[in-house]
């Protein structure tokens, strides 16, 4: 019989920033921003090196687009993560999670929530965080540094418990599909 798995998590700025960047750049808007920024760079290079007469307004507009898409957008996302860490009470308190076959129990202070596994839309894991998505933009984010040595066991259980509902899994989580959960 599988026992419950308990762990506590404090959000980190690195994990939240990684979550925001990953979420943004995995959607159409993020890809379009990269494409538009790259196009701006191509236009700057074309204007500087392949035109006989320099068109300053075109050069400035292309440079502005490239700068906005490739530098300002990621900096804004990092700034939003930093601001959220300071202002959002969810990120300032320790959250306790309990994994059981029926659901994910989430506790923050006196508040308690049970998340049924069939509500999990996607599970993503990067080098710094794991995200359990309940919609395309909402997720429970776990800094991997907070999971410690239980990281593999926790992610294995999450994948196993959600497997009947076929959530979208990042490549590095597919290895847990058929693992034994008795860890």
CSV table of N, CA and C in Angstrom, one decimal:
chain,number,residue,atom,x,y,z
A,1,UNK,N,0.8,-1.2,0.0
A,1,UNK,CA,0.0,0.0,0.0
A,1,UNK,C,0.9,1.2,0.0
A,2,UNK,N,0.6,2.2,-0.9
A,2,UNK,CA,1.3,3.4,-1.0
A,2,UNK,C,0.9,4.4,0.2
A,3,UNK,N,1.9,4.9,0.8
A,3,UNK,CA,1.7,5.8,1.9
A,3,UNK,C,1.7,7.3,1.3
A,4,UNK,N,1.2,8.2,2.1
A,4,UNK,CA,1.2,9.6,1.7
A,4,UNK,C,2.6,10.1,1.7
A,5,UNK,N,2.8,11.1,0.8
A,5,UNK,CA,4.1,11.7,0.7
A,5,UNK,C,3.9,13.2,1.1
A,6,UNK,N,4.6,13.7,2.2
A,6,UNK,CA,4.4,15.0,2.7
A,6,UNK,C,5.7,15.8,2.4
A,7,UNK,N,5.6,17.1,2.0
A,7,UNK,CA,6.7,17.9,1.9
A,7,UNK,C,6.2,19.4,2.0
A,8,UNK,N,7.2,20.2,2.4
A,8,UNK,CA,6.9,21.7,2.5
A,8,UNK,C,7.8,22.4,1.5
A,9,UNK,N,7.2,23.5,1.0
A,9,UNK,CA,7.9,24.3,0.0
A,9,UNK,C,7.8,25.8,0.3
A,10,UNK,N,8.9,26.5,0.2
A,10,UNK,CA,9.0,27.9,0.2
A,10,UNK,C,9.4,28.4,-1.2
A,11,UNK,N,8.6,29.3,-1.8
A,11,UNK,CA,8.9,29.7,-3.1
A,11,UNK,C,10.3,30.5,-3.2
A,12,UNK,N,11.0,30.3,-4.3
A,12,UNK,CA,12.2,31.0,-4.5
A,12,UNK,C,12.1,31.9,-5.7
A,13,UNK,N,12.8,33.0,-5.7
A,13,UNK,CA,12.8,34.0,-6.8
A,13,UNK,C,13.2,33.3,-8.1
A,14,UNK,N,14.2,32.4,-8.0
A,14,UNK,CA,14.7,31.7,-9.2
A,14,UNK,C,13.6,30.8,-9.8
A,15,UNK,N,12.9,30.1,-9.0
A,15,UNK,CA,11.9,29.2,-9.5
A,15,UNK,C,10.7,29.9,-10.1
A,16,UNK,N,10.3,31.0,-9.4
A,16,UNK,CA,9.2,31.8,-9.9
A,16,UNK,C,9.6,32.5,-11.3
A,17,UNK,N,10.8,33.0,-11.3
A,17,UNK,CA,11.3,33.6,-12.6
A,17,UNK,C,11.3,32.6,-13.7
A,18,UNK,N,11.9,31.4,-13.4
A,18,UNK,CA,11.9,30.3,-14.4
A,18,UNK,C,10.5,30.0,-14.8
A,19,UNK,N,9.6,29.9,-13.9
A,19,UNK,CA,8.2,29.5,-14.3
A,19,UNK,C,7.6,30.6,-15.2
A,20,UNK,N,7.8,31.8,-14.9
A,20,UNK,CA,7.2,32.9,-15.7
A,20,UNK,C,7.8,32.9,-17.1
A,21,UNK,N,9.2,32.8,-17.2
A,21,UNK,CA,9.8,32.8,-18.5
A,21,UNK,C,9.4,31.6,-19.3
A,22,UNK,N,9.4,30.4,-18.6
A,22,UNK,CA,9.0,29.2,-19.3
A,22,UNK,C,7.6,29.2,-19.8
A,23,UNK,N,6.7,29.7,-19.0
A,23,UNK,CA,5.3,29.8,-19.4
A,23,UNK,C,5.1,30.8,-20.5
A,24,UNK,N,5.8,31.9,-20.5
A,24,UNK,CA,5.6,32.9,-21.6
A,24,UNK,C,6.2,32.4,-22.9
A,25,UNK,N,7.4,31.9,-22.8
A,25,UNK,CA,8.1,31.5,-24.1
A,25,UNK,C,7.7,30.1,-24.6
A,26,UNK,N,6.8,29.4,-23.9
A,26,UNK,CA,6.3,28.2,-24.5
A,26,UNK,C,4.9,28.4,-25.2
A,27,UNK,N,4.4,29.6,-25.2
A,27,UNK,CA,3.1,29.9,-25.8
A,27,UNK,C,3.4,30.7,-27.1
A,28,UNK,N,2.4,30.9,-27.9
A,28,UNK,CA,2.5,31.5,-29.2
A,28,UNK,C,3.1,32.9,-29.0
A,29,UNK,N,2.6,33.7,-28.1
A,29,UNK,CA,3.1,35.1,-27.9
A,29,UNK,C,4.6,35.1,-27.6
A,30,UNK,N,5.1,34.2,-26.9
A,30,UNK,CA,6.6,34.1,-26.6
A,30,UNK,C,7.3,33.8,-27.9
A,31,UNK,N,6.9,32.8,-28.6
A,31,UNK,CA,7.5,32.4,-29.9
A,31,UNK,C,7.5,33.6,-30.9
A,32,UNK,N,6.3,34.3,-30.9
A,32,UNK,CA,6.2,35.4,-31.9
A,32,UNK,C,7.1,36.5,-31.5
A,33,UNK,N,7.2,36.8,-30.2
A,33,UNK,CA,8.2,37.8,-29.7
A,33,UNK,C,9.6,37.5,-30.1
A,34,UNK,N,10.0,36.3,-30.0
A,34,UNK,CA,11.4,35.9,-30.4
A,34,UNK,C,11.5,36.1,-31.9
A,35,UNK,N,10.5,35.6,-32.7
A,35,UNK,CA,10.5,35.8,-34.1
A,35,UNK,C,10.6,37.2,-34.5
A,36,UNK,N,9.8,38.1,-33.9
A,36,UNK,CA,9.8,39.5,-34.2
A,36,UNK,C,11.1,40.1,-33.8
A,37,UNK,N,11.7,39.8,-32.7
A,37,UNK,CA,12.9,40.4,-32.3
A,37,UNK,C,14.1,39.9,-33.2
A,38,UNK,N,14.1,38.7,-33.6
A,38,UNK,CA,15.1,38.2,-34.6
A,38,UNK,C,14.9,38.9,-35.9
A,39,UNK,N,13.7,39.1,-36.3
A,39,UNK,CA,13.4,39.9,-37.6
A,39,UNK,C,14.0,41.3,-37.4
A,40,UNK,N,13.8,41.9,-36.3
A,40,UNK,CA,14.4,43.2,-36.0
A,40,UNK,C,15.9,43.3,-36.2
A,41,UNK,N,16.6,42.2,-35.6
A,41,UNK,CA,18.0,42.2,-35.8
A,41,UNK,C,18.4,42.0,-37.2
A,42,UNK,N,17.7,41.1,-37.9
A,42,UNK,CA,18.0,40.9,-39.4
A,42,UNK,C,17.8,42.3,-40.1
A,43,UNK,N,16.8,43.0,-39.8
A,43,UNK,CA,16.6,44.3,-40.5
A,43,UNK,C,17.7,45.3,-40.1
A,44,UNK,N,18.1,45.3,-38.9
A,44,UNK,CA,19.2,46.2,-38.5
A,44,UNK,C,20.5,45.8,-39.3
A,45,UNK,N,20.8,44.6,-39.3
A,45,UNK,CA,22.0,44.1,-40.1
A,45,UNK,C,21.9,44.5,-41.6
A,46,UNK,N,20.7,44.2,-42.1
A,46,UNK,CA,20.4,44.5,-43.5
A,46,UNK,C,20.6,46.0,-43.8
A,47,UNK,N,20.1,46.8,-42.9
A,47,UNK,CA,20.2,48.3,-43.0
A,47,UNK,C,21.6,48.8,-42.9
A,48,UNK,N,22.4,48.2,-42.0
A,48,UNK,CA,23.7,48.7,-41.8
A,48,UNK,C,24.7,48.2,-42.8
A,49,UNK,N,24.6,47.0,-43.3
A,49,UNK,CA,25.6,46.4,-44.1
A,49,UNK,C,25.2,46.1,-45.6
A,50,UNK,N,24.0,46.0,-45.9
A,50,UNK,CA,23.6,45.6,-47.2
A,50,UNK,C,22.8,46.7,-48.0
A,51,UNK,N,22.7,47.9,-47.4
A,51,UNK,CA,22.0,49.0,-48.2
A,51,UNK,C,23.1,50.0,-48.5
A,52,UNK,N,22.9,50.6,-49.7
A,52,UNK,CA,23.9,51.7,-50.1
A,52,UNK,C,23.7,52.9,-49.3
A,53,UNK,N,22.4,53.3,-49.1
A,53,UNK,CA,22.1,54.5,-48.3
A,53,UNK,C,21.3,54.1,-47.1
A,54,UNK,N,21.8,54.6,-46.0
A,54,UNK,CA,21.3,54.3,-44.6
A,54,UNK,C,20.0,55.0,-44.4
A,55,UNK,N,18.9,54.2,-44.1
A,55,UNK,CA,17.6,54.7,-43.8
A,55,UNK,C,17.5,54.8,-42.2
A,56,UNK,N,17.8,55.9,-41.6
A,56,UNK,CA,17.8,56.0,-40.2
A,56,UNK,C,16.5,55.6,-39.5
A,57,UNK,N,15.3,56.1,-40.0
A,57,UNK,CA,14.1,55.7,-39.3
A,57,UNK,C,13.8,54.2,-39.3
A,58,UNK,N,14.2,53.6,-40.4
A,58,UNK,CA,14.0,52.1,-40.5
A,58,UNK,C,15.0,51.4,-39.6
A,59,UNK,N,16.2,51.9,-39.5
A,59,UNK,CA,17.2,51.4,-38.6
A,59,UNK,C,16.8,51.5,-37.1
A,60,UNK,N,16.3,52.7,-36.7
A,60,UNK,CA,15.8,52.9,-35.4
A,60,UNK,C,14.6,52.1,-35.0
A,61,UNK,N,13.7,52.0,-35.9
A,61,UNK,CA,12.5,51.2,-35.7
A,61,UNK,C,12.8,49.7,-35.5
A,62,UNK,N,13.7,49.2,-36.4
A,62,UNK,CA,14.1,47.8,-36.3
A,62,UNK,C,14.9,47.5,-35.0
A,63,UNK,N,15.8,48.4,-34.7
A,63,UNK,CA,16.5,48.2,-33.4
A,63,UNK,C,15.6,48.3,-32.2
A,64,UNK,N,14.6,49.2,-32.2
A,64,UNK,CA,13.7,49.3,-31.2
A,64,UNK,C,12.9,48.0,-31.0
A,65,UNK,N,12.4,47.5,-32.1
A,65,UNK,CA,11.6,46.2,-32.1
A,65,UNK,C,12.5,45.1,-31.5
A,66,UNK,N,13.7,45.0,-32.0
A,66,UNK,CA,14.6,43.9,-31.5
A,66,UNK,C,14.9,44.0,-30.0
A,67,UNK,N,15.2,45.2,-29.6
A,67,UNK,CA,15.4,45.5,-28.2
A,67,UNK,C,14.2,45.2,-27.3
A,68,UNK,N,13.1,45.7,-27.7
A,68,UNK,CA,11.8,45.4,-27.0
A,68,UNK,C,11.5,44.0,-26.8
A,69,UNK,N,11.6,43.2,-27.9
A,69,UNK,CA,11.2,41.8,-27.9
A,69,UNK,C,12.3,40.9,-27.2
A,70,UNK,N,13.5,41.2,-27.4
A,70,UNK,CA,14.6,40.3,-27.0
A,70,UNK,C,15.2,40.7,-25.7
A,71,UNK,N,15.1,41.9,-25.2
A,71,UNK,CA,15.7,42.4,-24.0
A,71,UNK,C,14.6,42.8,-23.0
A,72,UNK,N,13.8,43.7,-23.4
A,72,UNK,CA,12.8,44.3,-22.5
A,72,UNK,C,11.8,43.3,-22.0
A,73,UNK,N,11.2,42.5,-22.9
A,73,UNK,CA,10.3,41.5,-22.5
A,73,UNK,C,10.8,40.5,-21.4
A,74,UNK,N,11.9,39.9,-21.6
A,74,UNK,CA,12.4,39.0,-20.5
A,74,UNK,C,12.7,39.8,-19.2
A,75,UNK,N,13.3,41.0,-19.3
A,75,UNK,CA,13.5,41.8,-18.1
A,75,UNK,C,12.2,42.2,-17.4
A,76,UNK,N,11.2,42.4,-18.1
A,76,UNK,CA,9.9,42.7,-17.5
A,76,UNK,C,9.3,41.5,-16.8
A,77,UNK,N,9.5,40.3,-17.4
A,77,UNK,CA,9.1,39.1,-16.7
A,77,UNK,C,9.8,38.8,-15.4
A,78,UNK,N,11.1,39.1,-15.5
A,78,UNK,CA,12.0,38.9,-14.2
A,78,UNK,C,11.5,39.9,-13.2
A,79,UNK,N,11.2,41.1,-13.6
A,79,UNK,CA,10.8,42.2,-12.7
A,79,UNK,C,9.4,41.8,-12.0
A,80,UNK,N,8.5,41.2,-12.9
A,80,UNK,CA,7.2,40.8,-12.3
A,80,UNK,C,7.4,39.7,-11.3
A,81,UNK,N,8.3,38.8,-11.6
A,81,UNK,CA,8.5,37.7,-10.6
A,81,UNK,C,9.0,38.2,-9.3
A,82,UNK,N,10.0,39.2,-9.4
A,82,UNK,CA,10.5,39.8,-8.2
A,82,UNK,C,9.5,40.5,-7.4
A,83,UNK,N,8.6,41.3,-8.1
A,83,UNK,CA,7.5,42.0,-7.5
A,83,UNK,C,6.5,41.0,-6.8
A,84,UNK,N,6.2,40.0,-7.5
A,84,UNK,CA,5.2,39.0,-7.0
A,84,UNK,C,5.8,38.3,-5.7
A,85,UNK,N,7.1,38.1,-5.7
A,85,UNK,CA,7.7,37.5,-4.5
A,85,UNK,C,7.5,38.4,-3.3
A,86,UNK,N,7.6,39.7,-3.5
A,86,UNK,CA,7.4,40.7,-2.4
A,86,UNK,C,6.0,40.9,-2.0
A,87,UNK,N,5.1,40.9,-3.0
A,87,UNK,CA,3.7,41.3,-2.7
A,87,UNK,C,2.7,40.2,-2.5
A,88,UNK,N,2.9,39.1,-3.1
A,88,UNK,CA,1.9,38.0,-3.1
A,88,UNK,C,2.1,37.1,-1.8
A,89,UNK,N,1.1,37.1,-1.0
A,89,UNK,CA,1.3,36.3,0.3
A,89,UNK,C,1.5,34.8,0.1
A,90,UNK,N,1.0,34.3,-1.0
A,90,UNK,CA,1.2,32.9,-1.3
A,90,UNK,C,2.7,32.6,-1.4
A,91,UNK,N,3.5,33.5,-2.0
A,91,UNK,CA,4.9,33.2,-2.2
A,91,UNK,C,5.7,33.6,-0.9
A,92,UNK,N,5.1,34.2,0.1
A,92,UNK,CA,5.8,34.6,1.3
A,92,UNK,C,5.7,33.6,2.4
A,93,UNK,N,4.8,32.6,2.2
A,93,UNK,CA,4.5,31.6,3.3
A,93,UNK,C,4.9,30.2,2.8
A,94,UNK,N,5.2,29.4,3.8
A,94,UNK,CA,5.5,28.0,3.4
A,94,UNK,C,4.2,27.2,3.1
A,95,UNK,N,4.2,26.5,2.1
A,95,UNK,CA,3.1,25.7,1.7
A,95,UNK,C,3.4,24.2,2.0
A,96,UNK,N,2.4,23.5,2.5
A,96,UNK,CA,2.6,22.1,2.8
A,96,UNK,C,1.8,21.3,1.8
A,97,UNK,N,2.4,20.3,1.2
A,97,UNK,CA,1.7,19.5,0.2
A,97,UNK,C,1.7,18.0,0.7
A,98,UNK,N,0.6,17.3,0.4
A,98,UNK,CA,0.5,15.9,0.8
A,98,UNK,C,0.0,15.2,-0.5
A,99,UNK,N,0.8,14.3,-1.0
A,99,UNK,CA,0.5,13.5,-2.2
A,99,UNK,C,-0.2,12.2,-1.7
A,100,UNK,N,-1.4,12.0,-2.2
A,100,UNK,CA,-2.1,10.7,-1.9
A,100,UNK,C,-2.7,10.3,-3.3
A,101,UNK,N,-3.1,9.0,-3.4
A,101,UNK,CA,-3.6,8.6,-4.7
A,101,UNK,C,-4.9,9.4,-5.2
A,102,UNK,N,-5.7,9.8,-4.2
A,102,UNK,CA,-6.9,10.5,-4.6
A,102,UNK,C,-6.7,12.0,-5.0
A,103,UNK,N,-5.8,12.7,-4.4
A,103,UNK,CA,-5.7,14.1,-4.7
A,103,UNK,C,-4.4,14.6,-4.1
A,104,UNK,N,-4.2,15.9,-4.4
A,104,UNK,CA,-3.0,16.7,-3.9
A,104,UNK,C,-3.6,17.6,-2.8
A,105,UNK,N,-3.2,17.4,-1.5
A,105,UNK,CA,-3.7,18.3,-0.4
A,105,UNK,C,-2.7,19.5,-0.4
A,106,UNK,N,-3.2,20.7,-0.3
A,106,UNK,CA,-2.4,21.9,-0.2
A,106,UNK,C,-2.8,22.6,1.0
A,107,UNK,N,-1.9,23.0,1.9
A,107,UNK,CA,-2.2,23.7,3.1
A,107,UNK,C,-1.2,24.9,3.2
A,108,UNK,N,-1.9,26.1,3.4
A,108,UNK,CA,-1.1,27.3,3.7
A,108,UNK,C,-1.8,28.0,4.9
A,109,UNK,N,-1.0,27.9,6.0
A,109,UNK,CA,-1.6,28.4,7.3
A,109,UNK,C,-2.9,27.7,7.7
A,110,UNK,N,-4.0,28.4,7.8
A,110,UNK,CA,-5.2,27.8,8.1
A,110,UNK,C,-6.1,27.4,6.9
A,111,UNK,N,-5.6,27.7,5.7
A,111,UNK,CA,-6.3,27.4,4.5
A,111,UNK,C,-5.9,26.1,4.0
A,112,UNK,N,-6.9,25.4,3.4
A,112,UNK,CA,-6.7,24.0,2.9
A,112,UNK,C,-7.4,23.8,1.6
A,113,UNK,N,-6.8,23.1,0.7
A,113,UNK,CA,-7.4,22.8,-0.6
A,113,UNK,C,-7.0,21.4,-1.0
A,114,UNK,N,-8.0,20.7,-1.6
A,114,UNK,CA,-7.7,19.4,-2.2
A,114,UNK,C,-7.9,19.5,-3.7
A,115,UNK,N,-6.8,19.2,-4.4
A,115,UNK,CA,-6.8,19.3,-5.9
A,115,UNK,C,-6.9,17.8,-6.4
A,116,UNK,N,-8.0,17.5,-7.1
A,116,UNK,CA,-8.2,16.2,-7.7
A,116,UNK,C,-7.2,16.0,-8.8
A,117,UNK,N,-6.6,14.9,-8.9
A,117,UNK,CA,-5.6,14.6,-10.0
A,117,UNK,C,-6.2,14.8,-11.4
A,118,UNK,N,-7.5,14.6,-11.6
A,118,UNK,CA,-8.0,14.8,-12.9
A,118,UNK,C,-8.1,16.2,-13.4
A,119,UNK,N,-7.8,17.2,-12.4
A,119,UNK,CA,-7.8,18.6,-12.8
A,119,UNK,C,-6.4,19.0,-13.3
A,120,UNK,N,-5.4,18.2,-13.2
A,120,UNK,CA,-4.1,18.5,-13.6
A,120,UNK,C,-4.0,18.5,-15.2
A,121,UNK,N,-3.7,19.6,-15.7
A,121,UNK,CA,-3.7,19.8,-17.2
A,121,UNK,C,-2.3,19.4,-17.8
A,122,UNK,N,-1.2,19.9,-17.0
A,122,UNK,CA,0.1,19.7,-17.6
A,122,UNK,C,1.1,19.6,-16.4
A,123,UNK,N,2.2,18.9,-16.5
A,123,UNK,CA,3.2,18.8,-15.5
A,123,UNK,C,4.6,19.1,-16.3
A,124,UNK,N,5.3,20.1,-15.8
A,124,UNK,CA,6.5,20.5,-16.4
A,124,UNK,C,7.6,20.6,-15.3
A,125,UNK,N,8.8,20.2,-15.7
A,125,UNK,CA,9.9,20.2,-14.8
A,125,UNK,C,11.1,20.8,-15.6
A,126,UNK,N,11.7,21.8,-15.0
A,126,UNK,CA,13.0,22.4,-15.6
A,126,UNK,C,14.1,22.1,-14.6
A,127,UNK,N,15.2,22.8,-14.8
A,127,UNK,CA,16.3,22.5,-13.9
A,127,UNK,C,16.1,23.2,-12.5
A,128,UNK,N,15.2,24.2,-12.4
A,128,UNK,CA,15.0,24.8,-11.1
A,128,UNK,C,13.6,24.7,-10.5
A,129,UNK,N,12.6,24.2,-11.3
A,129,UNK,CA,11.3,24.1,-10.7
A,129,UNK,C,10.5,23.0,-11.4
A,130,UNK,N,9.4,22.7,-10.7
A,130,UNK,CA,8.4,21.8,-11.2
A,130,UNK,C,7.1,22.6,-11.2
A,131,UNK,N,6.3,22.4,-12.2
A,131,UNK,CA,5.0,23.1,-12.2
A,131,UNK,C,3.9,22.1,-12.5
A,132,UNK,N,2.9,22.2,-11.6
A,132,UNK,CA,1.7,21.3,-11.8
A,132,UNK,C,0.6,22.3,-12.2
A,133,UNK,N,0.3,22.3,-13.5
A,133,UNK,CA,-0.7,23.2,-14.1
A,133,UNK,C,-2.1,22.7,-14.0
A,134,UNK,N,-3.0,23.6,-13.6
A,134,UNK,CA,-4.4,23.3,-13.5
A,134,UNK,C,-5.1,24.0,-14.7
A,135,UNK,N,-4.4,24.8,-15.4
A,135,UNK,CA,-4.9,25.4,-16.6
A,135,UNK,C,-3.7,25.9,-17.4
A,136,UNK,N,-3.9,26.5,-18.5
A,136,UNK,CA,-2.8,26.9,-19.4
A,136,UNK,C,-1.9,27.9,-18.7
A,137,UNK,N,-2.4,28.7,-17.7
A,137,UNK,CA,-1.6,29.7,-17.1
A,137,UNK,C,-1.5,29.6,-15.5
A,138,UNK,N,-2.3,28.8,-14.9
A,138,UNK,CA,-2.3,28.6,-13.5
A,138,UNK,C,-1.6,27.3,-13.1
A,139,UNK,N,-0.7,27.4,-12.1
A,139,UNK,CA,0.1,26.2,-11.7
A,139,UNK,C,0.5,26.3,-10.2
A,140,UNK,N,0.8,25.2,-9.7
A,140,UNK,CA,1.5,25.1,-8.4
A,140,UNK,C,3.0,24.9,-8.8
A,141,UNK,N,3.8,25.8,-8.3
A,141,UNK,CA,5.2,25.8,-8.6
A,141,UNK,C,6.0,25.4,-7.4
A,142,UNK,N,6.9,24.4,-7.6
A,142,UNK,CA,7.7,23.8,-6.6
A,142,UNK,C,9.2,24.0,-7.0
A,143,UNK,N,9.9,24.8,-6.2
A,143,UNK,CA,11.3,25.0,-6.5
A,143,UNK,C,12.0,23.6,-6.2
A,144,UNK,N,12.7,23.1,-7.1
A,144,UNK,CA,13.4,21.8,-6.9
A,144,UNK,C,14.4,21.8,-5.8
A,145,UNK,N,15.0,22.9,-5.5
A,145,UNK,CA,15.9,23.0,-4.3
A,145,UNK,C,15.1,22.8,-3.0
A,146,UNK,N,13.8,23.0,-3.0
A,146,UNK,CA,13.0,22.8,-1.8
A,146,UNK,C,12.6,21.3,-1.6
A,147,UNK,N,12.6,20.6,-2.7
A,147,UNK,CA,12.2,19.2,-2.7
A,147,UNK,C,13.4,18.3,-2.2
A,148,UNK,N,14.6,18.8,-2.3
A,148,UNK,CA,15.7,18.0,-1.7
A,148,UNK,C,15.9,16.6,-2.3
A,149,UNK,N,16.2,15.7,-1.5
A,149,UNK,CA,16.5,14.3,-1.9
A,149,UNK,C,15.2,13.6,-2.3
A,150,UNK,N,14.0,14.1,-1.9
A,150,UNK,CA,12.7,13.5,-2.3
A,150,UNK,C,12.2,13.9,-3.7
A,151,UNK,N,13.0,14.7,-4.4
A,151,UNK,CA,12.6,15.2,-5.7
A,151,UNK,C,12.1,14.1,-6.6
A,152,UNK,N,12.9,13.1,-6.8
A,152,UNK,CA,12.6,12.0,-7.7
A,152,UNK,C,11.3,11.2,-7.3
A,153,UNK,N,11.2,11.0,-6.0
A,153,UNK,CA,10.0,10.2,-5.5
A,153,UNK,C,8.8,11.1,-5.6
A,154,UNK,N,8.9,12.4,-5.4
A,154,UNK,CA,7.7,13.2,-5.5
A,154,UNK,C,7.2,13.3,-6.9
A,155,UNK,N,8.1,13.6,-7.8
A,155,UNK,CA,7.8,13.7,-9.2
A,155,UNK,C,7.2,12.4,-9.8
A,156,UNK,N,7.8,11.3,-9.4
A,156,UNK,CA,7.3,10.0,-9.8
A,156,UNK,C,5.9,9.8,-9.4
A,157,UNK,N,5.6,10.1,-8.1
A,157,UNK,CA,4.2,9.9,-7.6
A,157,UNK,C,3.2,10.8,-8.4
A,158,UNK,N,3.6,12.1,-8.6
A,158,UNK,CA,2.7,13.0,-9.3
A,158,UNK,C,2.4,12.4,-10.7
A,159,UNK,N,3.4,12.0,-11.4
A,159,UNK,CA,3.2,11.4,-12.7
A,159,UNK,C,2.3,10.2,-12.7
A,160,UNK,N,2.6,9.3,-11.7
A,160,UNK,CA,1.8,8.1,-11.6
A,160,UNK,C,0.4,8.4,-11.2
A,161,UNK,N,0.1,9.3,-10.3
A,161,UNK,CA,-1.2,9.6,-9.9
A,161,UNK,C,-2.0,10.3,-11.0
A,162,UNK,N,-1.4,11.0,-11.8
A,162,UNK,CA,-2.1,11.7,-12.9
A,162,UNK,C,-2.2,10.9,-14.2
A,163,UNK,N,-1.4,9.8,-14.3
A,163,UNK,CA,-1.3,9.1,-15.5
A,163,UNK,C,-2.7,8.7,-16.1
A,164,UNK,N,-3.6,8.2,-15.3
A,164,UNK,CA,-4.9,7.9,-15.9
A,164,UNK,C,-5.6,9.0,-16.7
A,165,UNK,N,-5.3,10.3,-16.3
A,165,UNK,CA,-5.9,11.4,-16.9
A,165,UNK,C,-5.1,12.1,-18.0
A,166,UNK,N,-4.0,11.5,-18.4
A,166,UNK,CA,-3.2,11.9,-19.5
A,166,UNK,C,-2.8,13.4,-19.6
A,167,UNK,N,-2.2,13.9,-18.5
A,167,UNK,CA,-1.8,15.4,-18.6
A,167,UNK,C,-0.6,15.4,-19.6
A,168,UNK,N,-0.3,16.6,-20.0
A,168,UNK,CA,0.9,16.9,-20.9
A,168,UNK,C,2.1,16.8,-19.9
A,169,UNK,N,3.1,16.0,-20.3
A,169,UNK,CA,4.3,15.9,-19.5
A,169,UNK,C,5.5,16.5,-20.3
A,170,UNK,N,6.4,17.2,-19.6
A,170,UNK,CA,7.6,17.5,-20.2
A,170,UNK,C,8.5,16.3,-20.4
A,171,UNK,N,9.4,16.3,-21.3
A,171,UNK,CA,10.2,15.1,-21.7
A,171,UNK,C,10.8,14.5,-20.5
A,172,UNK,N,11.4,15.2,-19.6
A,172,UNK,CA,12.2,14.7,-18.5
A,172,UNK,C,11.3,14.0,-17.5
A,173,UNK,N,10.0,14.1,-17.6
A,173,UNK,CA,9.1,13.4,-16.7
A,173,UNK,C,8.5,12.1,-17.2
A,174,UNK,N,8.6,11.9,-18.5
A,174,UNK,CA,8.1,10.7,-19.1
A,174,UNK,C,8.7,9.4,-18.5
A,175,UNK,N,9.9,9.5,-18.0
A,175,UNK,CA,10.6,8.4,-17.5
A,175,UNK,C,9.9,7.8,-16.2
A,176,UNK,N,9.1,8.6,-15.6
A,176,UNK,CA,8.4,8.2,-14.4
A,176,UNK,C,7.1,7.5,-14.6
A,177,UNK,N,6.7,7.4,-15.9
A,177,UNK,CA,5.4,6.8,-16.2
A,177,UNK,C,5.1,5.4,-15.6
A,178,UNK,N,6.2,4.6,-15.7
A,178,UNK,CA,5.9,3.2,-15.2
A,178,UNK,C,6.7,2.8,-14.0
A,179,UNK,N,7.2,3.8,-13.3
A,179,UNK,CA,8.0,3.6,-12.1
A,179,UNK,C,7.2,3.1,-10.9
A,180,UNK,N,7.8,2.3,-10.0
A,180,UNK,CA,7.1,1.9,-8.8
A,180,UNK,C,7.0,3.1,-7.9
A,181,UNK,N,5.9,3.2,-7.2
A,181,UNK,CA,5.7,4.4,-6.3
A,181,UNK,C,6.0,4.0,-4.9
A,182,UNK,N,6.6,2.9,-4.6
A,182,UNK,CA,6.8,2.6,-3.2
A,182,UNK,C,8.1,3.2,-2.6
A,183,UNK,N,8.6,4.2,-3.3
A,183,UNK,CA,9.8,4.9,-2.8
A,183,UNK,C,9.5,5.7,-1.6
